[in-house]
Short mmCIF file of C-alpha atoms in Angstrom, two decimals:
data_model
loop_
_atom_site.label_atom_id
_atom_site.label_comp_id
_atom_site.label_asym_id
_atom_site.label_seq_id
_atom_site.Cartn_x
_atom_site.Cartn_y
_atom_site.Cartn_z
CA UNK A 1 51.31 11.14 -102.29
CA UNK A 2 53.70 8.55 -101.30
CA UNK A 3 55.20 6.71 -104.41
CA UNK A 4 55.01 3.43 -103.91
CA UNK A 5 57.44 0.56 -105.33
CA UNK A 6 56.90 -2.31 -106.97
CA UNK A 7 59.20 -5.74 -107.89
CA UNK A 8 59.50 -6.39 -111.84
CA UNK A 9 58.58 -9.98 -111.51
CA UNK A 10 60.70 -10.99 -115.10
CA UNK A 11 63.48 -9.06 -113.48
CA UNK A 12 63.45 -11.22 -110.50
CA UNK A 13 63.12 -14.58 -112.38
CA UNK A 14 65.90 -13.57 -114.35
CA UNK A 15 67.99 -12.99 -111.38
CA UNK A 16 67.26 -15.96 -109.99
CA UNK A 17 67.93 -17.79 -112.96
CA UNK A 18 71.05 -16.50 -112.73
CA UNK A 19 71.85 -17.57 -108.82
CA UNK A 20 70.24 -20.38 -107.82
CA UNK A 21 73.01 -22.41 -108.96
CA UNK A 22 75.50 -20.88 -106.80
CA UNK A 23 72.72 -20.48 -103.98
CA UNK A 24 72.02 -24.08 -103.89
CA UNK A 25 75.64 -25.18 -104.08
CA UNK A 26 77.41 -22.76 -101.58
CA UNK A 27 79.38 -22.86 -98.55
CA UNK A 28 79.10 -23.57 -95.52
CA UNK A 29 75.67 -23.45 -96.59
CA UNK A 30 72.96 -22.30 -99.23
CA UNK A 31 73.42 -18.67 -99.54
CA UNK A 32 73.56 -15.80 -101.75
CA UNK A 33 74.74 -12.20 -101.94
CA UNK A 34 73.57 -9.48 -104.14
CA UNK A 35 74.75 -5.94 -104.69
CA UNK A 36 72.08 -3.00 -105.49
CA UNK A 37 69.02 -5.25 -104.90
CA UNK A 38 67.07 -2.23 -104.11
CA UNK A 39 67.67 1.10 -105.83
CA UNK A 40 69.15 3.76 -104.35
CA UNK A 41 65.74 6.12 -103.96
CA UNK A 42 64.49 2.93 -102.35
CA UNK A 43 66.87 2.67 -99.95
CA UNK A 44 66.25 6.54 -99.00
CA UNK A 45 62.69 6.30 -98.52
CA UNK A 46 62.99 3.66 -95.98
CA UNK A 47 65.94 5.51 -94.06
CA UNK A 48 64.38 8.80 -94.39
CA UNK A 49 61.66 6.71 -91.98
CA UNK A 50 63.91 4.87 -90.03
CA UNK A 51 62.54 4.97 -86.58
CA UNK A 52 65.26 6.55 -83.71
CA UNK A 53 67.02 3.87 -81.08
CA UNK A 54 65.15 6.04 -78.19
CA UNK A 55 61.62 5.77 -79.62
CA UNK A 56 59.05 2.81 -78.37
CA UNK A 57 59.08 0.89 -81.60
CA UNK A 58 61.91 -1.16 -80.63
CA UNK A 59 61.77 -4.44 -78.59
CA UNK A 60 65.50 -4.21 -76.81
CA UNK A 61 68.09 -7.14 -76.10
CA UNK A 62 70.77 -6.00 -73.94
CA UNK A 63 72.92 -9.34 -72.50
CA UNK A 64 75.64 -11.37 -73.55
CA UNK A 65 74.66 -12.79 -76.82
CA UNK A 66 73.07 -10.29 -78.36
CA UNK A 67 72.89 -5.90 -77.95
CA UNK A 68 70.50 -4.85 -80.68
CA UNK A 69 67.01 -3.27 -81.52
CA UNK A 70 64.02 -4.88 -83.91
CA UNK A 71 60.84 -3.20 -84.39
CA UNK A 72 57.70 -4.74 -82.65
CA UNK A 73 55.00 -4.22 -84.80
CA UNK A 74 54.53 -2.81 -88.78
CA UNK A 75 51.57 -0.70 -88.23
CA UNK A 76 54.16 1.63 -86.50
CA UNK A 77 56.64 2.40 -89.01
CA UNK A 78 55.90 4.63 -91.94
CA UNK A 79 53.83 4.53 -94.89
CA UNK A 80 56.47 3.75 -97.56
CA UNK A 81 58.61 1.01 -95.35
CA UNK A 82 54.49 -0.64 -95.29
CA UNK A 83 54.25 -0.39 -98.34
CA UNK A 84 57.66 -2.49 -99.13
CA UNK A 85 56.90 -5.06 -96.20
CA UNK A 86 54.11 -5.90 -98.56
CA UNK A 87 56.32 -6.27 -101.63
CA UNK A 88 58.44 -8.44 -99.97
CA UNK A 89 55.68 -10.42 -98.36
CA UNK A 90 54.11 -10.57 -102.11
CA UNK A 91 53.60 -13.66 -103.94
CA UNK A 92 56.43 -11.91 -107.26
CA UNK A 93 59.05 -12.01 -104.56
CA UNK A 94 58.03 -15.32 -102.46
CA UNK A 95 58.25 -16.67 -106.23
CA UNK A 96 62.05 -15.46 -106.56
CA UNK A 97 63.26 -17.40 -103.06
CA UNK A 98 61.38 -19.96 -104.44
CA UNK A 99 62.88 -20.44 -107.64
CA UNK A 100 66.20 -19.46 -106.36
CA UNK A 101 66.83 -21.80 -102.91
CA UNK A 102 65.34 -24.55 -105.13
CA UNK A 103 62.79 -25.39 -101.84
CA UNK A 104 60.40 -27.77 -102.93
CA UNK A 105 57.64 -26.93 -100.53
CA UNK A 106 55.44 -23.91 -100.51
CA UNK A 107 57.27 -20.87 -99.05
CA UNK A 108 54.93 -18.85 -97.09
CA UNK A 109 55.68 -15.06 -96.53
CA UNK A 110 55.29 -14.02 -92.10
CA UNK A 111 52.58 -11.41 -91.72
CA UNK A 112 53.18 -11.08 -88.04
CA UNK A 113 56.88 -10.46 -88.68
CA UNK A 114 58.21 -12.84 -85.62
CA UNK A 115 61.47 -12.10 -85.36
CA UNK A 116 61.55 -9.78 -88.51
CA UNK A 117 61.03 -5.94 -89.67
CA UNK A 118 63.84 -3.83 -89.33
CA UNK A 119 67.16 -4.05 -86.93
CA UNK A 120 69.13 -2.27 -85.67
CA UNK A 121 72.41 -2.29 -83.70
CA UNK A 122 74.13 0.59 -81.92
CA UNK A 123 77.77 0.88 -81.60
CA UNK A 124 79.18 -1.67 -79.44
CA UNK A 125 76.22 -4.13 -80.45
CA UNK A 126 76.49 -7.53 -81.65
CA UNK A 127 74.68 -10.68 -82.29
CA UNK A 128 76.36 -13.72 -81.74
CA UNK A 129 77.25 -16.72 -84.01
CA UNK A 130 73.72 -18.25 -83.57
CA UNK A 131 70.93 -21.01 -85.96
CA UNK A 132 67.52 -19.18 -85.59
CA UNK A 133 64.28 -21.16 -84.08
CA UNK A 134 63.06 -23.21 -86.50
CA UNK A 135 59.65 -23.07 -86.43
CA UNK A 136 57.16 -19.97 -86.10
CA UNK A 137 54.75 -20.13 -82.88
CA UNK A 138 51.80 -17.81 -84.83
CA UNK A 139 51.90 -20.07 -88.08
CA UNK A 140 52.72 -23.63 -87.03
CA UNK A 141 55.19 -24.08 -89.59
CA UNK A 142 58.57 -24.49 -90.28
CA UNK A 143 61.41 -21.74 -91.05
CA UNK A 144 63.17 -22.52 -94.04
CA UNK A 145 64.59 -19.31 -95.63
CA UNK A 146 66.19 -15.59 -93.91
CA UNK A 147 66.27 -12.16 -96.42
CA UNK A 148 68.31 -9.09 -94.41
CA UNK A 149 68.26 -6.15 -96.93
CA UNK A 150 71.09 -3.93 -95.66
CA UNK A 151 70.44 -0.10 -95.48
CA UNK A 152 74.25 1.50 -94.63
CA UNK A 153 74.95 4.31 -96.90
CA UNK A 154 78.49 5.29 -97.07
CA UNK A 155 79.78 2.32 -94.89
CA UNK A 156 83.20 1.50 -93.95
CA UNK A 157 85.00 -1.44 -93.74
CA UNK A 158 86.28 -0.59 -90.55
CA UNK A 159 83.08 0.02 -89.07
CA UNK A 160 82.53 -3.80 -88.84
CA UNK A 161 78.99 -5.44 -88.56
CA UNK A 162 79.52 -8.10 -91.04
CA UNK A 163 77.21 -11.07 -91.25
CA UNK A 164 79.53 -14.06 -90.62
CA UNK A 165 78.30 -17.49 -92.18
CA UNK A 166 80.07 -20.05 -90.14
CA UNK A 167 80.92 -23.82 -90.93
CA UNK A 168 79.21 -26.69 -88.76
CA UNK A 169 81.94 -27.60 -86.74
CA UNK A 170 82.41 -23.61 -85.80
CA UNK A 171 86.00 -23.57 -86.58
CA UNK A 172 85.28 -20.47 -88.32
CA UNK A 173 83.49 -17.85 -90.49
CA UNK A 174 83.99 -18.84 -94.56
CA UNK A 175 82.13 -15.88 -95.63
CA UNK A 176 81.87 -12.61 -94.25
CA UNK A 177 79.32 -10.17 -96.01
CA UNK A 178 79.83 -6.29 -94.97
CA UNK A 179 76.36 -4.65 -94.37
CA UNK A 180 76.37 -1.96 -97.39
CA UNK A 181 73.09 -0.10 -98.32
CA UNK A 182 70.78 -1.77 -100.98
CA UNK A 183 72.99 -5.20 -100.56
CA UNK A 184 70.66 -8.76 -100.32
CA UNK A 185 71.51 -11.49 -98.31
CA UNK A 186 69.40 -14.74 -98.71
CA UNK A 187 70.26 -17.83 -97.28
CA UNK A 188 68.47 -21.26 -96.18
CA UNK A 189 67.67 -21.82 -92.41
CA UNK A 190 68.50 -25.29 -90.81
CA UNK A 191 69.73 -26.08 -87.37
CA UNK A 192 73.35 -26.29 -88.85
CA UNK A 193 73.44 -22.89 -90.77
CA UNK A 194 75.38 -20.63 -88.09
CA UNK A 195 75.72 -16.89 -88.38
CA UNK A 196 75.72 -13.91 -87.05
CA UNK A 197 77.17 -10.41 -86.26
CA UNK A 198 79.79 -11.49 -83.46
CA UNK A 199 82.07 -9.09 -82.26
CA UNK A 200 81.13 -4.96 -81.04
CA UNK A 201 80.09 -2.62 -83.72
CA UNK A 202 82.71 -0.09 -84.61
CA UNK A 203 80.61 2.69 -86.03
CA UNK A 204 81.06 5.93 -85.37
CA UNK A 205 78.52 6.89 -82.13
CA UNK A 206 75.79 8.90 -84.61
CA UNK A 207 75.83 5.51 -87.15
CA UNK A 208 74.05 2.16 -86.25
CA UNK A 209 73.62 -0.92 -88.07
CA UNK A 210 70.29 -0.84 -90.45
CA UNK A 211 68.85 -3.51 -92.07
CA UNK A 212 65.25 -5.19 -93.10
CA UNK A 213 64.79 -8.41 -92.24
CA UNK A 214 62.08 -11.10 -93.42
CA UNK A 215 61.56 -14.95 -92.64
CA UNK A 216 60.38 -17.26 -94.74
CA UNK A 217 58.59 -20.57 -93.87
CA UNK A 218 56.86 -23.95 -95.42
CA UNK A 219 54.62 -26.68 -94.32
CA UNK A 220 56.75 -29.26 -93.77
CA UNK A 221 60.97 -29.71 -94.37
CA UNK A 222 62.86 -32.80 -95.71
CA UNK A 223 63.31 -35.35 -93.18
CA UNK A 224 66.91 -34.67 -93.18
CA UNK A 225 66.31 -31.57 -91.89
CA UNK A 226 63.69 -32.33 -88.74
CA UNK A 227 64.29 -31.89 -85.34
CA UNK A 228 62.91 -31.20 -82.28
CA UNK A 229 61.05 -27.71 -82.11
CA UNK A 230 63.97 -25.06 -80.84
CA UNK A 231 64.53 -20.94 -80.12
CA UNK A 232 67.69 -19.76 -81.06
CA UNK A 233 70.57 -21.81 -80.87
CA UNK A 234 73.98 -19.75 -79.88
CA UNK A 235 76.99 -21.61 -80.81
CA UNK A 236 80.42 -20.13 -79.52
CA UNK A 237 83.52 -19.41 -81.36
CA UNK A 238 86.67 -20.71 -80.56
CA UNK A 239 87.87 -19.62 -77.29
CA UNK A 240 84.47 -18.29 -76.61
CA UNK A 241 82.11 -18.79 -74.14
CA UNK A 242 78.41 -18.54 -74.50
CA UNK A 243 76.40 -17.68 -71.47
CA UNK A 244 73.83 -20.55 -71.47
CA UNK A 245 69.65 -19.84 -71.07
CA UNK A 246 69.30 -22.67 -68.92
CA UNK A 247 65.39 -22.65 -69.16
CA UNK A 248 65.23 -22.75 -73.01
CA UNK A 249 68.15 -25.58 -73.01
CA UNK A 250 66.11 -27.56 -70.62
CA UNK A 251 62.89 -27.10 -73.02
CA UNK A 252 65.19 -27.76 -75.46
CA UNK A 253 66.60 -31.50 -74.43
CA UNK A 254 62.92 -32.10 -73.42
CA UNK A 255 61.49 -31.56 -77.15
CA UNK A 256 64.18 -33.57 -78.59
CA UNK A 257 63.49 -36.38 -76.15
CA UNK A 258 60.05 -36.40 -77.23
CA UNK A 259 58.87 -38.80 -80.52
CA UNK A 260 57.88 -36.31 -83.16
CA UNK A 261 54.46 -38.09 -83.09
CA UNK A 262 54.04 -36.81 -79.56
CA UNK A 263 54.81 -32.90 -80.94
CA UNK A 264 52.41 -33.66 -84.00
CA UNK A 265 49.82 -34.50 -81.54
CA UNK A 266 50.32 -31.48 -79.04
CA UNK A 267 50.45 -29.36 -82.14
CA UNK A 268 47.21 -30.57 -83.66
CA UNK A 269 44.97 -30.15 -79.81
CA UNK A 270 46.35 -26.58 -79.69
CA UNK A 271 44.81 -25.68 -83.20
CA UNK A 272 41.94 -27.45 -81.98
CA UNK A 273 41.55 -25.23 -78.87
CA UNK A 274 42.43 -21.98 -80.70
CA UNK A 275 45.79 -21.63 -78.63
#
């Protein structure tokens, strides 16, 4: 029998009792980092699990921006990394981003996992300085907060595959967070909070980059924060250059050319028609 586990929801208020301050006041912007989230049996259940690179769980990118792996669907992963999906999906630990980001609106946990589930990147992968999409096709709401859970056991510093957290005029990274087993990295998502895993993984050739990631949403953001609908955004460094998806930029100019009131209204008819 699988043993399942299980957040301590006192434990998690007290932790984020003891971070939200920082959270809500860091730079470039809200973020926070914490060591041993997850135990280390945790940790091993989920890796012992851990799907290969050459099995059909993975959807692929392979270009210029981004070389990496995330799982399609959480039916096929095992029973245990289910079972912690849930946990982190669960209304103890939507309670803990809530208290620590500070978000005033309803967080809702992603049961289709858009975007999220586990990663991976192989050696030589990256995942350029990017802002994610901002708002979740399946629930018609907007994304406000990212989790990654890192799952590298016995990682080196040389290996690389640091999450970057960039300013907003991309003159460069003012935190870089190295992706060590059982570490949690929480930060808000706006159209301005750039990051990413930017230059080729280092890793020896049997090693790749693990991690969990989860994505966090609300009905409705403060106005400061709206903008027209969006995929990702990649943003290059300096003396980069980022190989442009001219479709989605085009989509892109369009949306933000439209009055929101249009969007609201094309929003509404699809719900209405069941697309």
């Amino acid at each position: 029998m699988i043993e399942p586990f299980f957040f301590d929801s006192s434990e998690l208020d007290a932790l984020a009792d003891k971070h939200a301050s920082t959270y809500q006041s860091n730079d470039p912007f809200p973020h926070i980092v914490i060591d041993d989230f997850l135990p280390e049996w945790v940790v091993d259940r989920v890796l012992e699990e851990f799907p290969s690179p050459d099995t059909d769980v993975w959807r692929r990118y392979s270009n210029q921006r981004a070389e990496k792996l995330e799982s399609q669907a959480a039916e096929h992963l095992g029973p245990f990394t289910r079972q912690l999906f849930g946990e982190l999906n669960s209304a103890v630990f939507v309670s803990f981003l809530q208290k620590l980001t500070g978000i005033a609106e309803p967080l809702i946990p992603d049961p289709y996992f858009e975007g999220g589930g586990l990663h991976q990147i192989p050696r030589g992968g990256m995942l350029k300085v990017h802002a994610d999409f901002n708002r979740s096709k399946f629930l018609d709401l907007d994304r406000r907060v990212n989790a990654l859970i890192y799952l590298n056991k016995d990682w080196e510093e040389a290996y690389g595959g640091h999450l970057e957290l960039w300013d907003t005029e991309m003159t460069g990274a003012e935190e870089k967070v190295l992706p060590i087993a059982g570490r949690l990295a929480v930060f808000s998502t706006t159209d301005f909070s750039f990051h990413g895993h930017p230059d080729p993984l280092s890793c020896p050739e049997d090693r790749s980059r693990r991690s969990i990631a989860l994505y966090y949403f609300s009905p409705g953001r403060p106005p400061e924060e709206i903008s027209g609908d969006h995929s990702t955004l990649f943003k290059a460094r300096p003396g980069e250059k980022i190989v442009v998806d001219r479709k989605e930029q085009a989509r892109t100019f369009a949306r933000r050319l439209t009055p929101p009131i249009v969007h609201d209204g094309v929003r509404a008819a699809k719900r209405r028609l069941g697309s």
